[in-house]
XYZ file of N, CA and C in Angstrom:
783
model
N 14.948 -19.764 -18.041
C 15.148 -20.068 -16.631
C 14.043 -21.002 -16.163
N 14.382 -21.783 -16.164
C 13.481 -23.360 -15.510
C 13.845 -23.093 -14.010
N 12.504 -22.746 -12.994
C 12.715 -23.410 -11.628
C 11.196 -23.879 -10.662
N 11.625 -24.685 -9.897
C 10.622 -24.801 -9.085
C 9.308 -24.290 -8.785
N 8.307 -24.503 -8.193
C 7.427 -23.814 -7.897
C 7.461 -23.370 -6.796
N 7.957 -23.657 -5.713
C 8.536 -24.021 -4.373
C 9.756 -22.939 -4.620
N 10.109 -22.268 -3.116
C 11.111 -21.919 -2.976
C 12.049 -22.867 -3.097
N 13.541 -22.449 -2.960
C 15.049 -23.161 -3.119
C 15.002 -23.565 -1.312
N 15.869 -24.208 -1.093
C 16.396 -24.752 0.143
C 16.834 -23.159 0.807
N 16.912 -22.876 2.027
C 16.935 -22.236 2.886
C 18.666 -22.043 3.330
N 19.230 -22.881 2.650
C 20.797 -22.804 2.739
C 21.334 -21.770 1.984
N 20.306 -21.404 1.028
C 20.892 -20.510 0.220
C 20.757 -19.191 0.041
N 21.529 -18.667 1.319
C 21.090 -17.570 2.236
C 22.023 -16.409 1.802
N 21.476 -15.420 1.625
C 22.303 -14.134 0.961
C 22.938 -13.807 2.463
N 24.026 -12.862 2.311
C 24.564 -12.462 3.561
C 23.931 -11.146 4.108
N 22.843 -10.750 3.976
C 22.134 -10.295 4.801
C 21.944 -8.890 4.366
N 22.758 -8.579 3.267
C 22.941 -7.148 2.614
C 21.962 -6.902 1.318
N 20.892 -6.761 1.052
C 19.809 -6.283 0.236
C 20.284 -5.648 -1.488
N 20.401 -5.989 -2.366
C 20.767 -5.409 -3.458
C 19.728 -4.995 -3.926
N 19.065 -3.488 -3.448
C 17.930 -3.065 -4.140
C 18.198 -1.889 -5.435
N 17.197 -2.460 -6.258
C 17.495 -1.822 -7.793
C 16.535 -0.706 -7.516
N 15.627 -0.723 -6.809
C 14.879 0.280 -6.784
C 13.540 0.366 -5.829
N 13.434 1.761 -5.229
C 12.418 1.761 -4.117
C 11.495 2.780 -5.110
N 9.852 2.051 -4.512
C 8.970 2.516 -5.200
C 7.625 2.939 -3.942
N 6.732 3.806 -4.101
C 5.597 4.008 -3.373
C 4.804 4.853 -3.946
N 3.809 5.618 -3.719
C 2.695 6.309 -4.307
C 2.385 7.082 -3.093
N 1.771 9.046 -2.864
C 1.539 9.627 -2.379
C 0.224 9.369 -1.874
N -0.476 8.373 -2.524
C -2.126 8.319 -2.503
C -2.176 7.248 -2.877
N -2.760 6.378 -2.113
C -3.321 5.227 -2.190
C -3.990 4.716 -3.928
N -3.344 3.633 -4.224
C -3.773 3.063 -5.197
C -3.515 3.953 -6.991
N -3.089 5.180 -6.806
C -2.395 5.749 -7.803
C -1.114 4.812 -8.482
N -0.669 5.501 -9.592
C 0.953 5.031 -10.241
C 1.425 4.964 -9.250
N 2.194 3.743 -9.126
C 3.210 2.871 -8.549
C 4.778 3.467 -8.799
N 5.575 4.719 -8.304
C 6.345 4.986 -8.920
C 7.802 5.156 -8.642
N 9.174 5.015 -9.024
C 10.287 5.181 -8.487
C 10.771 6.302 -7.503
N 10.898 5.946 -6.507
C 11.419 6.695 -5.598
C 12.327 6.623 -4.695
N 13.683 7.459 -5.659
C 14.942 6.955 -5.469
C 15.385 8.213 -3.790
N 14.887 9.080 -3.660
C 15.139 10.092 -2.611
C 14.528 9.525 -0.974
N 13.932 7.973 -1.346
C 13.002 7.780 -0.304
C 13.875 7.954 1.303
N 13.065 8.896 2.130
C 13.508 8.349 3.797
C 12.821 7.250 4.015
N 13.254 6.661 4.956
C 12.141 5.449 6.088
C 12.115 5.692 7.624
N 11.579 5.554 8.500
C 11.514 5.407 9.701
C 10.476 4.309 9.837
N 9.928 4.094 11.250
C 9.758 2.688 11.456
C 8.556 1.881 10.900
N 8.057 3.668 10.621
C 6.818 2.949 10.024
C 6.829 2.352 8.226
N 8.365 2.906 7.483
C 8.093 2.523 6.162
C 8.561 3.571 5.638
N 8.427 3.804 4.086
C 9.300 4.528 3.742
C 8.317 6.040 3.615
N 8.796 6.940 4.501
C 8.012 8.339 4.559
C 7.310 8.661 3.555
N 5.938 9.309 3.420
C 5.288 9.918 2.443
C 4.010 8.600 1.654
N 4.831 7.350 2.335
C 4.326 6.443 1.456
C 1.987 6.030 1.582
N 1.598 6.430 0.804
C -0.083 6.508 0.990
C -0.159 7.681 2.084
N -0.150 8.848 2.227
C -0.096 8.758 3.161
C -1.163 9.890 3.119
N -1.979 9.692 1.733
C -3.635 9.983 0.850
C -3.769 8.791 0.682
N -5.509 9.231 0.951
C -6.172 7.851 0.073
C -7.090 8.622 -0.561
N -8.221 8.318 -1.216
C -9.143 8.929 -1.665
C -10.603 7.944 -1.014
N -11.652 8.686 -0.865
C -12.948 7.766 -0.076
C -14.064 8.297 -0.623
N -14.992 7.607 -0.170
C -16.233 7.667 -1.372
C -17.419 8.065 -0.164
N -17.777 9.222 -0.129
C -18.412 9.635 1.622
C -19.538 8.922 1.107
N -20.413 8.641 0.288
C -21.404 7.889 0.044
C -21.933 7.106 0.972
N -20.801 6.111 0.679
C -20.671 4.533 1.181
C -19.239 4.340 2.124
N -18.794 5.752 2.457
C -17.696 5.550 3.727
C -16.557 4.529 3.263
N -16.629 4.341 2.193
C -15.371 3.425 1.885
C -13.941 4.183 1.417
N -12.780 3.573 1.655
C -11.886 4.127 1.196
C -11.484 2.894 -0.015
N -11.123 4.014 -1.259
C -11.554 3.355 -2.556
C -10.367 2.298 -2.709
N -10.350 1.186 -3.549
C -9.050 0.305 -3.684
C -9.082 0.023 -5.208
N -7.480 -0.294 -5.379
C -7.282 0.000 -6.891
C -8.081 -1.227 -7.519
N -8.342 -2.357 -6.932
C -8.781 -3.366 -7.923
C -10.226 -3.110 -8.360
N -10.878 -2.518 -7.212
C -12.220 -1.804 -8.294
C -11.945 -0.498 -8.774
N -11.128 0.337 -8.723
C -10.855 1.809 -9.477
C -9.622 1.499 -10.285
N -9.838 0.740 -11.390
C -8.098 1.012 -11.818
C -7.750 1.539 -12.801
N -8.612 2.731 -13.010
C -8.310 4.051 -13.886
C -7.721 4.684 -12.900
N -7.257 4.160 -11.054
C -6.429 5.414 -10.452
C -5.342 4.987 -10.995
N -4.389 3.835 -11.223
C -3.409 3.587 -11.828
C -2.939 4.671 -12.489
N -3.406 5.356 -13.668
C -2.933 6.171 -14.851
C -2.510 7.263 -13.845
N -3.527 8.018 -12.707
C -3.292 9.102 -11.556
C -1.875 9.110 -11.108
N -1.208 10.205 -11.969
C 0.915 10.232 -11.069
C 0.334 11.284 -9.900
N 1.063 11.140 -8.942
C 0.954 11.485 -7.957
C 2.383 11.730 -7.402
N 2.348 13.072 -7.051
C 4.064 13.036 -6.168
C 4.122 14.515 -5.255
N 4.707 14.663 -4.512
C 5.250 15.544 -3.338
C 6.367 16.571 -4.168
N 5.750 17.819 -4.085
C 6.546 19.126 -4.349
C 7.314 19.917 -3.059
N 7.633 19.246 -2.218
C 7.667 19.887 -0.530
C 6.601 19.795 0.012
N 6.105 20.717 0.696
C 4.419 20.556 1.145
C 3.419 20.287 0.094
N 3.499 20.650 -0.875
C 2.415 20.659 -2.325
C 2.598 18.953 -2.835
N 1.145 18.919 -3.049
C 0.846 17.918 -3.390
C 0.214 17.712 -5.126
N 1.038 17.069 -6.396
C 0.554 17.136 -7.559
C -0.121 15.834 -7.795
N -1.109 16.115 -8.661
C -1.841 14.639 -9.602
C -1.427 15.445 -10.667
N -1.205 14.222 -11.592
C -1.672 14.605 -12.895
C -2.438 13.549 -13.867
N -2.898 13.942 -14.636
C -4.162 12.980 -15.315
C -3.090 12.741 -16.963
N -3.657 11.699 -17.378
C -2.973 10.984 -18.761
C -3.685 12.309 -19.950
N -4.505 12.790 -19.883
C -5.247 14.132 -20.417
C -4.836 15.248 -20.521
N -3.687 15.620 -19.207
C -3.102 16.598 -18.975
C -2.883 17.519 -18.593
N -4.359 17.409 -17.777
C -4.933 17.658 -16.410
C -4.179 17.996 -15.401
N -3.643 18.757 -14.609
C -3.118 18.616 -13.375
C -3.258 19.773 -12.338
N -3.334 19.038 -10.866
C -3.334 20.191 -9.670
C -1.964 20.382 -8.804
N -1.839 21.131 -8.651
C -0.131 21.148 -7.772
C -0.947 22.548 -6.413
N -0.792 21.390 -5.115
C -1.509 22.545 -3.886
C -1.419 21.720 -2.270
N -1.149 22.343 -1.924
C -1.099 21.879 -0.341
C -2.730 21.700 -0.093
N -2.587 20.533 0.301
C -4.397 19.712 1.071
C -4.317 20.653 2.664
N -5.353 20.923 2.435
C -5.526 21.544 3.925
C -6.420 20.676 5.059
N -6.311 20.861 5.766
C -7.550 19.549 6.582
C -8.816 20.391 6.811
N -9.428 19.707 6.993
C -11.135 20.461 6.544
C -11.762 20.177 8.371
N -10.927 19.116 9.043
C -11.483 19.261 10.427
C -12.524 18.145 10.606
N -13.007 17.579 9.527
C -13.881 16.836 9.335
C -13.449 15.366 9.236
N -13.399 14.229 10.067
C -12.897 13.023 9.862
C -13.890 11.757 10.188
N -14.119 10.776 9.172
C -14.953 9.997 8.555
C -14.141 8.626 8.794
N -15.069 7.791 9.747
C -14.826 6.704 9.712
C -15.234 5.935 8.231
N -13.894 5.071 7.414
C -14.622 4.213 6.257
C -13.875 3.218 6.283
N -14.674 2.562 5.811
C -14.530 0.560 5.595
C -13.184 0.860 4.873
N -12.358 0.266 5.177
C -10.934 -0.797 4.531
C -10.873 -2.070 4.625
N -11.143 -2.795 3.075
C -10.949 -4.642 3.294
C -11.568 -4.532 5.002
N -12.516 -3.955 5.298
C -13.254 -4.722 6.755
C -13.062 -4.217 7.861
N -12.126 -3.099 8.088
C -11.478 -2.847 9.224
C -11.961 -1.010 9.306
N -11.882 -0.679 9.944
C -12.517 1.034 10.324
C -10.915 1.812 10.252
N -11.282 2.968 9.330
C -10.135 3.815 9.228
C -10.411 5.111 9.576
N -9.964 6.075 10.385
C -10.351 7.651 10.397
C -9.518 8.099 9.531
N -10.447 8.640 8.343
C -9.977 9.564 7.669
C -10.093 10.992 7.547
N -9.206 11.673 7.602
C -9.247 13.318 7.926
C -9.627 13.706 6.393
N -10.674 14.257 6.262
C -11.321 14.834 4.817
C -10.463 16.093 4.693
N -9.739 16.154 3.200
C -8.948 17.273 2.921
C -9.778 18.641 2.266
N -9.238 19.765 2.555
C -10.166 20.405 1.272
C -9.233 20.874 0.500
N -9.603 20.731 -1.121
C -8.034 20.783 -1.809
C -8.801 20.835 -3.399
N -7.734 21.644 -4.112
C -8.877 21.175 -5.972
C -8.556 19.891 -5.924
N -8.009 19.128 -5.509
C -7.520 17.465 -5.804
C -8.981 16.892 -6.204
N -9.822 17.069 -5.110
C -11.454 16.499 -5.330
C -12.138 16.552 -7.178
N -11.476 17.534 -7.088
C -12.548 18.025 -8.244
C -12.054 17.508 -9.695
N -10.577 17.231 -9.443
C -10.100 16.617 -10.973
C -9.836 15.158 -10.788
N -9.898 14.953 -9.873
C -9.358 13.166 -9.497
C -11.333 12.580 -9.353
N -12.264 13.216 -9.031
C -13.942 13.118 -8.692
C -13.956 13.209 -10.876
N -13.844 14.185 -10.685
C -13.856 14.294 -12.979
C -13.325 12.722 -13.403
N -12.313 12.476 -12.999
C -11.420 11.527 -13.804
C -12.140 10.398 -13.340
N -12.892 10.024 -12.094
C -13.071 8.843 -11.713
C -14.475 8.444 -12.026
N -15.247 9.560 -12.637
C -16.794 9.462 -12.833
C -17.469 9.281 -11.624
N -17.090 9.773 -10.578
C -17.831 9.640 -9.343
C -17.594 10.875 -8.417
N -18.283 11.095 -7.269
C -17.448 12.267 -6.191
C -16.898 11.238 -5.537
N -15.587 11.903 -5.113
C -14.300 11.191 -4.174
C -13.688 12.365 -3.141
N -13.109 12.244 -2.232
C -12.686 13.069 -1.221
C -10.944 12.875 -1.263
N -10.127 13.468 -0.938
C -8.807 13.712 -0.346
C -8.695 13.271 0.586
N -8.671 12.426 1.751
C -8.392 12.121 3.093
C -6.432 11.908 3.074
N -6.837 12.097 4.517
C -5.282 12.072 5.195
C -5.872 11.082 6.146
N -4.655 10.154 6.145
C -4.566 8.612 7.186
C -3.762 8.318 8.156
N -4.033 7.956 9.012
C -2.413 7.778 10.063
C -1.809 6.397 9.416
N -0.527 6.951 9.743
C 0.653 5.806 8.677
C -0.286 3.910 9.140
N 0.111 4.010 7.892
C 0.055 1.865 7.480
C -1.803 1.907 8.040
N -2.630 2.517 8.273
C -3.854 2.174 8.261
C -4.557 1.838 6.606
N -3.817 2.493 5.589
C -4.514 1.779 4.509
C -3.345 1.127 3.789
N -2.565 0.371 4.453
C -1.676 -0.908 3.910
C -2.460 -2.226 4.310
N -2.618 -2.663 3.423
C -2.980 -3.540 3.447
C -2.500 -5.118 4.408
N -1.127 -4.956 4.153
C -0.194 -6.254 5.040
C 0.662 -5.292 5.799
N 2.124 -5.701 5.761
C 3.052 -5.067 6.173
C 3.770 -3.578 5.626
N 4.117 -2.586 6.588
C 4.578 -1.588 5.607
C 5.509 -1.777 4.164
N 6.740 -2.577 3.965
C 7.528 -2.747 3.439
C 6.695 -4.328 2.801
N 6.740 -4.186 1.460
C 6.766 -5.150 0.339
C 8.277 -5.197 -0.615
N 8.834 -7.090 -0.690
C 9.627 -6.969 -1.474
C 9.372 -8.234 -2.486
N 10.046 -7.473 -3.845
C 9.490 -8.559 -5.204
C 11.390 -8.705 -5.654
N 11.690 -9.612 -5.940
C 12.960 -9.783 -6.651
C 12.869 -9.758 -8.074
N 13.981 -9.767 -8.652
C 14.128 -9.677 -10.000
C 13.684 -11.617 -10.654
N 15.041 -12.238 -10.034
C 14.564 -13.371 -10.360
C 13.123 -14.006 -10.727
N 12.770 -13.782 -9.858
C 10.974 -14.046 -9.512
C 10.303 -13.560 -10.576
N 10.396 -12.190 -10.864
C 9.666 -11.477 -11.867
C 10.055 -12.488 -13.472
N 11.350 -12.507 -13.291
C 11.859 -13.194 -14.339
C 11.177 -14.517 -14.706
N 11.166 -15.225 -13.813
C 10.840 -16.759 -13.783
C 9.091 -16.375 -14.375
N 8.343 -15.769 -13.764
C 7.027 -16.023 -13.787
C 6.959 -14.991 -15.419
N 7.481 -14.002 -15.917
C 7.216 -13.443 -17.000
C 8.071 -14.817 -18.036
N 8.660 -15.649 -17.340
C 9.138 -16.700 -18.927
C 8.059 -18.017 -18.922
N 7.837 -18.302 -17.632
C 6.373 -18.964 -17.854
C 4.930 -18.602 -18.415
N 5.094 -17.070 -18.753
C 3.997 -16.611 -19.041
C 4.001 -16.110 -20.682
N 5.317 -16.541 -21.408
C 5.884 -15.329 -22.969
C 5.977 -14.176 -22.602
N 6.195 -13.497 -21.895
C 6.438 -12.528 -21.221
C 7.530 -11.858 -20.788
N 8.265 -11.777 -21.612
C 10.367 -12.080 -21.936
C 10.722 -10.646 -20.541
N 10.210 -9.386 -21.226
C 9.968 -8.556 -20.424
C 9.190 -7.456 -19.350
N 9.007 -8.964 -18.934
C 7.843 -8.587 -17.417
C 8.746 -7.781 -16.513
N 9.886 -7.688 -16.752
C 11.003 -7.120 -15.335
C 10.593 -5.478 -15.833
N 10.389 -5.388 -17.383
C 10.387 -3.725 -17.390
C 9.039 -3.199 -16.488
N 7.938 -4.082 -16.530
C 6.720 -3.455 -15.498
C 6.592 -3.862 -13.958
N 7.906 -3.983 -13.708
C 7.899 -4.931 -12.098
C 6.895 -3.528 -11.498
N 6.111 -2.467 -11.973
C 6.007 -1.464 -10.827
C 4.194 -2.622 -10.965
N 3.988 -3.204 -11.705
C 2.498 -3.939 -11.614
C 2.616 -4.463 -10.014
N 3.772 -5.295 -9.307
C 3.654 -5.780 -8.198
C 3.634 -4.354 -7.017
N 3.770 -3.246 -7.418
C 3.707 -2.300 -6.187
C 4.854 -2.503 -5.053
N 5.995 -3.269 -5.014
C 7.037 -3.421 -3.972
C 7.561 -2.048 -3.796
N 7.729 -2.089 -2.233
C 8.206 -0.913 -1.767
C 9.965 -1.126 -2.023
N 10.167 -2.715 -2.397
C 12.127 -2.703 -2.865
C 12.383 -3.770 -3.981
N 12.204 -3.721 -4.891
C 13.007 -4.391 -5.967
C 13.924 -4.916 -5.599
N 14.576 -6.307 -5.201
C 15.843 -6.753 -5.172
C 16.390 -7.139 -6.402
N 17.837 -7.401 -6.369
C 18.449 -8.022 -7.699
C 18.589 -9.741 -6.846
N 17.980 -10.423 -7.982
C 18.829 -11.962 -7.138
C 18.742 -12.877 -8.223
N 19.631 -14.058 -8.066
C 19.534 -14.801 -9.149
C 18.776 -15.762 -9.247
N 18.179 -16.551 -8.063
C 17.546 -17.579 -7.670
C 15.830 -17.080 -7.466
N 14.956 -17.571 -8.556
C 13.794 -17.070 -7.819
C 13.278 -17.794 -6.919
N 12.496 -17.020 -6.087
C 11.414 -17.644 -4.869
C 12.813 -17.195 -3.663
N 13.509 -17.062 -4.063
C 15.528 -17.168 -2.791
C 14.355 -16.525 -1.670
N 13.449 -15.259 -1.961
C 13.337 -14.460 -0.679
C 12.364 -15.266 0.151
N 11.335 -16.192 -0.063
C 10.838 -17.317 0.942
C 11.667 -17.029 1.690
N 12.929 -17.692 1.750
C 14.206 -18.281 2.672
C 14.332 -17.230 3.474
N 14.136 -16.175 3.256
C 14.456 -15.287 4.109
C 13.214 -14.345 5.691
N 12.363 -15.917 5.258
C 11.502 -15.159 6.571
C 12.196 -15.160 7.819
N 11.997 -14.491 8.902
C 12.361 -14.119 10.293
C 13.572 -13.515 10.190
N 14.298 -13.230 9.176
C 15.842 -12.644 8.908
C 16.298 -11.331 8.743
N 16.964 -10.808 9.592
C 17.403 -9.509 9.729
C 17.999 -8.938 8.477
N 17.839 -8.260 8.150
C 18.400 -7.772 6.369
C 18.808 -5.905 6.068
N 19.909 -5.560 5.272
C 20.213 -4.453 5.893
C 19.509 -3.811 3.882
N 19.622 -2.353 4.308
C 20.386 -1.945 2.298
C 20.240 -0.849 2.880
N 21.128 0.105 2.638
C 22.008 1.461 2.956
C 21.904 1.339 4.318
N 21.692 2.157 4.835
C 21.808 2.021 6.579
C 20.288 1.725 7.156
N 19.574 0.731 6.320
C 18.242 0.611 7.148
C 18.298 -0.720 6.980
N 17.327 -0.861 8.537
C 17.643 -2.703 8.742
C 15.895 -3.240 9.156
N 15.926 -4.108 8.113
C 14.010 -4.657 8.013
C 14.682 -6.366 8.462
N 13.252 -6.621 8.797
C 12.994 -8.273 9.418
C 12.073 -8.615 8.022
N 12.341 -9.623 7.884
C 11.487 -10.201 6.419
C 10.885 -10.807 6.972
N 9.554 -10.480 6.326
C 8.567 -11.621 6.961
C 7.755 -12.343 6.122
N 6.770 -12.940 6.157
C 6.461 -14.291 5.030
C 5.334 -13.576 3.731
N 4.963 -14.620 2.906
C 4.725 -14.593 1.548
C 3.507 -13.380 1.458
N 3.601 -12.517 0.352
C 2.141 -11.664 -0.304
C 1.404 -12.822 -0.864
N 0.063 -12.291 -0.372
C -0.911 -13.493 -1.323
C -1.164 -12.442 -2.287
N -1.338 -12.767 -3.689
C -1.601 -11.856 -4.348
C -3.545 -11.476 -4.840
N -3.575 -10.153 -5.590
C -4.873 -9.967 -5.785
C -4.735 -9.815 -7.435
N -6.017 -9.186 -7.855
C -5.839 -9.208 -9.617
C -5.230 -7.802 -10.342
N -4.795 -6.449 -8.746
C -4.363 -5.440 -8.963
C -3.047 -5.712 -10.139
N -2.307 -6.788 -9.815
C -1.198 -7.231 -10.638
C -1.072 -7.496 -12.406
N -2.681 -7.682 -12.110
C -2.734 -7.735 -13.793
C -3.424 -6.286 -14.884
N -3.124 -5.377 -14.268
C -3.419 -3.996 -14.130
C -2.198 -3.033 -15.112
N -1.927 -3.027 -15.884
C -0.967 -2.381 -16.675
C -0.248 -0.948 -15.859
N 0.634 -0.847 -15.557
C 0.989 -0.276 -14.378
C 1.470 1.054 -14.716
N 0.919 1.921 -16.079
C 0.732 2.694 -16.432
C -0.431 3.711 -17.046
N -1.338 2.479 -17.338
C -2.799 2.816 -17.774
C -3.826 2.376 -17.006
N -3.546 1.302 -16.469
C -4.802 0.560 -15.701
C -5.598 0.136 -16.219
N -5.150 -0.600 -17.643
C -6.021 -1.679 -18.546
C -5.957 -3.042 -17.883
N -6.753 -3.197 -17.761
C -7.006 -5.280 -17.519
C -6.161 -5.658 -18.503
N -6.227 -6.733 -18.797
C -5.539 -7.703 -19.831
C -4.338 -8.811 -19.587
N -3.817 -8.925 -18.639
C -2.721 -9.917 -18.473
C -3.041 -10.774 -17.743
N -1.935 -12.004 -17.824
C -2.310 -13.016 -16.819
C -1.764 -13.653 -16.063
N -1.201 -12.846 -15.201
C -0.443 -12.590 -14.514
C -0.814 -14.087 -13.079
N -2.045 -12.926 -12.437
C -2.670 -14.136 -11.434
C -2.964 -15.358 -11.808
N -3.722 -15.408 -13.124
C -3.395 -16.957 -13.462
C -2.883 -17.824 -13.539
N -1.462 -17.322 -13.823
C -0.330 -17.750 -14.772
C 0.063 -18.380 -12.849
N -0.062 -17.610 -12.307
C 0.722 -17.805 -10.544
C -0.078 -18.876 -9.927
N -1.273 -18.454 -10.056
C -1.737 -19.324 -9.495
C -1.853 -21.123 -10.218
N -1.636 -21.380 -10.846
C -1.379 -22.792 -11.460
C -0.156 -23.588 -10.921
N 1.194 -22.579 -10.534
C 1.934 -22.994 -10.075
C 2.784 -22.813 -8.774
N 2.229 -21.655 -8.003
C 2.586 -21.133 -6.734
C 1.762 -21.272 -5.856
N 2.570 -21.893 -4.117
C 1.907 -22.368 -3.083
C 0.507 -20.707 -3.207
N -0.242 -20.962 -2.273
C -1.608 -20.013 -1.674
C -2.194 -20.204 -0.567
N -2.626 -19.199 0.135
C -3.104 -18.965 1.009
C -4.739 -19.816 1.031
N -5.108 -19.779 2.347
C -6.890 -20.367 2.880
C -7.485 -19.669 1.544
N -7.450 -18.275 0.944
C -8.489 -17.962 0.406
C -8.044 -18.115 -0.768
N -7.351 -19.048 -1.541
C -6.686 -19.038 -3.012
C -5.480 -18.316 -3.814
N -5.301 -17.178 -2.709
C -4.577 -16.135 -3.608
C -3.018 -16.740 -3.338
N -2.316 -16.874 -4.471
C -1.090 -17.185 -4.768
C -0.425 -16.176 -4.340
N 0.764 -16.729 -3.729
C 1.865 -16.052 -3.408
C 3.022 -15.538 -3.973
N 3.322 -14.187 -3.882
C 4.421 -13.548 -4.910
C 4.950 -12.595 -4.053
N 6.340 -12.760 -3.583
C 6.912 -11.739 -2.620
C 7.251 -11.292 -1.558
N 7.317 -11.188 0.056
C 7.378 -11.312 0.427
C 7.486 -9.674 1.272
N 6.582 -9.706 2.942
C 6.426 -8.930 3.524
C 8.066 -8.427 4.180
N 7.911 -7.268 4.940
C 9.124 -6.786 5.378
C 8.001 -5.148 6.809
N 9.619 -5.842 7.671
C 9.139 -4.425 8.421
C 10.380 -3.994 8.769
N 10.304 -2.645 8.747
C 11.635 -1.743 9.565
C 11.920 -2.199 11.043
N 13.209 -1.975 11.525
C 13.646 -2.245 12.906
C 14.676 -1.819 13.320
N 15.366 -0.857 12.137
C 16.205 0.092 12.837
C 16.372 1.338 11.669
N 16.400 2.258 12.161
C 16.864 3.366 10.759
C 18.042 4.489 11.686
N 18.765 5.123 10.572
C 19.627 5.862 11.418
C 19.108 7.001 11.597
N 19.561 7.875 13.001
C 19.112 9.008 13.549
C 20.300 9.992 13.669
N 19.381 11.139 12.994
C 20.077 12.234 12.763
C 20.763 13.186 14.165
């Protein structure tokens, strides 16, 4: 598949109906990236999504995967109220976080977050695994998103940039980009075209909005959290970028209508 570097012309406009292969998010910030086919949404995104981070009371920061990316390997998922990790070791806690009452302003990329400190065994095997002490916090929704709630990566796209790269099957690790929707499409870059555009898939309706700049989280093996690919490189040689360099892959999205029960 030979295409552009540049999106396609803007004529070539899907009819507004979303063919998603698959919705993905993580219980805790910066953990496995993982399928989540049961997802609700409301306006803020798709429920449950980060909605842990882990923070470093030290230095008040709330931690991010591109300097921790041994959290990668960390599965993380929702039992009803109970909350499980489990470690690649075989390690695991399954327990409702309780709030400890205690809430800690910490740095995010620059911006002040209150985080509600949990008390939970989570600390103690995810603090083991990370070689450091780390905390449980609870966040109010999209304070540790980075852009927009909703991220979307297409298939095409994945396609195009894993055949520029020998990389035949880059589509099997699309979870490296973290999109909250996998589309199917044939044309890569098609979703550019779709900034300011109302867009539906099952009964939820998002506004697309413009390009992810990307970071080096992408080149992160999206099961282990080994370095090694070259992913950002490979993008950046041939995809428009933002003031600060980072190449663009994907495209933001926000909710604007969901149905009510």
């Amino acid at each position: 598949m030979n295409s552009p570097a540049s999106p396609p012309s803007a004529a070539s406009l899907p009819n507004g109906v979303l063919d998603v292969c698959s919705i993905g998010f993580t219980p805790i910030k910066g953990t496995r990236h993982q399928s989540q086919p049961e997802a609700s949404f409301d306006e803020h995104g798709p429920v449950g999504d980060r909605r842990y981070c882990l923070v470093d009371t030290d230095t008040r920061r709330v931690l991010r995967t591109v300097q921790n990316p041994s959290l990668v390997a960390v599965v993380a998922a929702f039992h009803g109220a109970q909350l499980e990790t489990s470690l690649p070791d075989g390690r695991s806690v399954c327990a409702v976080p309780e709030a400890s009452g205690e809430v800690l302003t910490c740095d995010y990329w620059g911006r002040p977050v209150a985080a509600e400190l949990m008390q939970s065994p989570h600390d103690a095997l995810l603090s083991s695994w990370l070689g450091k002490p780390v905390r449980l916090a609870h966040v109010p929704r999209g304070d540790v998103v980075f852009g927009e709630p909703i991220t979307i990566v297409t298939t095409a796209s994945i396609c195009d940039l894993g055949e520029r790269l020998g990389h035949p099957d880059l589509l099997a690790e699309a979870a490296r980009f973290r999109a909250t929707l996998l589309v199917e499409t044939d044309v890569p870059y098609i979703e550019e075209t779709w900034n300011g555009r109302k867009m539906t898939f099952g009964e939820i309706r998002i506004r697309v909005g413009g390009p992810i700049p990307r970071c080096a989280v992408m080149d992160l093996h999206p099961v282990t959290g080994a370095r090694g690919s070259r992913l950002l490189t490979s993008l950046a040689a041939y995809r428009p970028r933002n003031d600060a360099g980072e190449p663009h892959f994907g495209v933001y999205g926000q909710v604007i209508d969901v149905p009510r029960s």
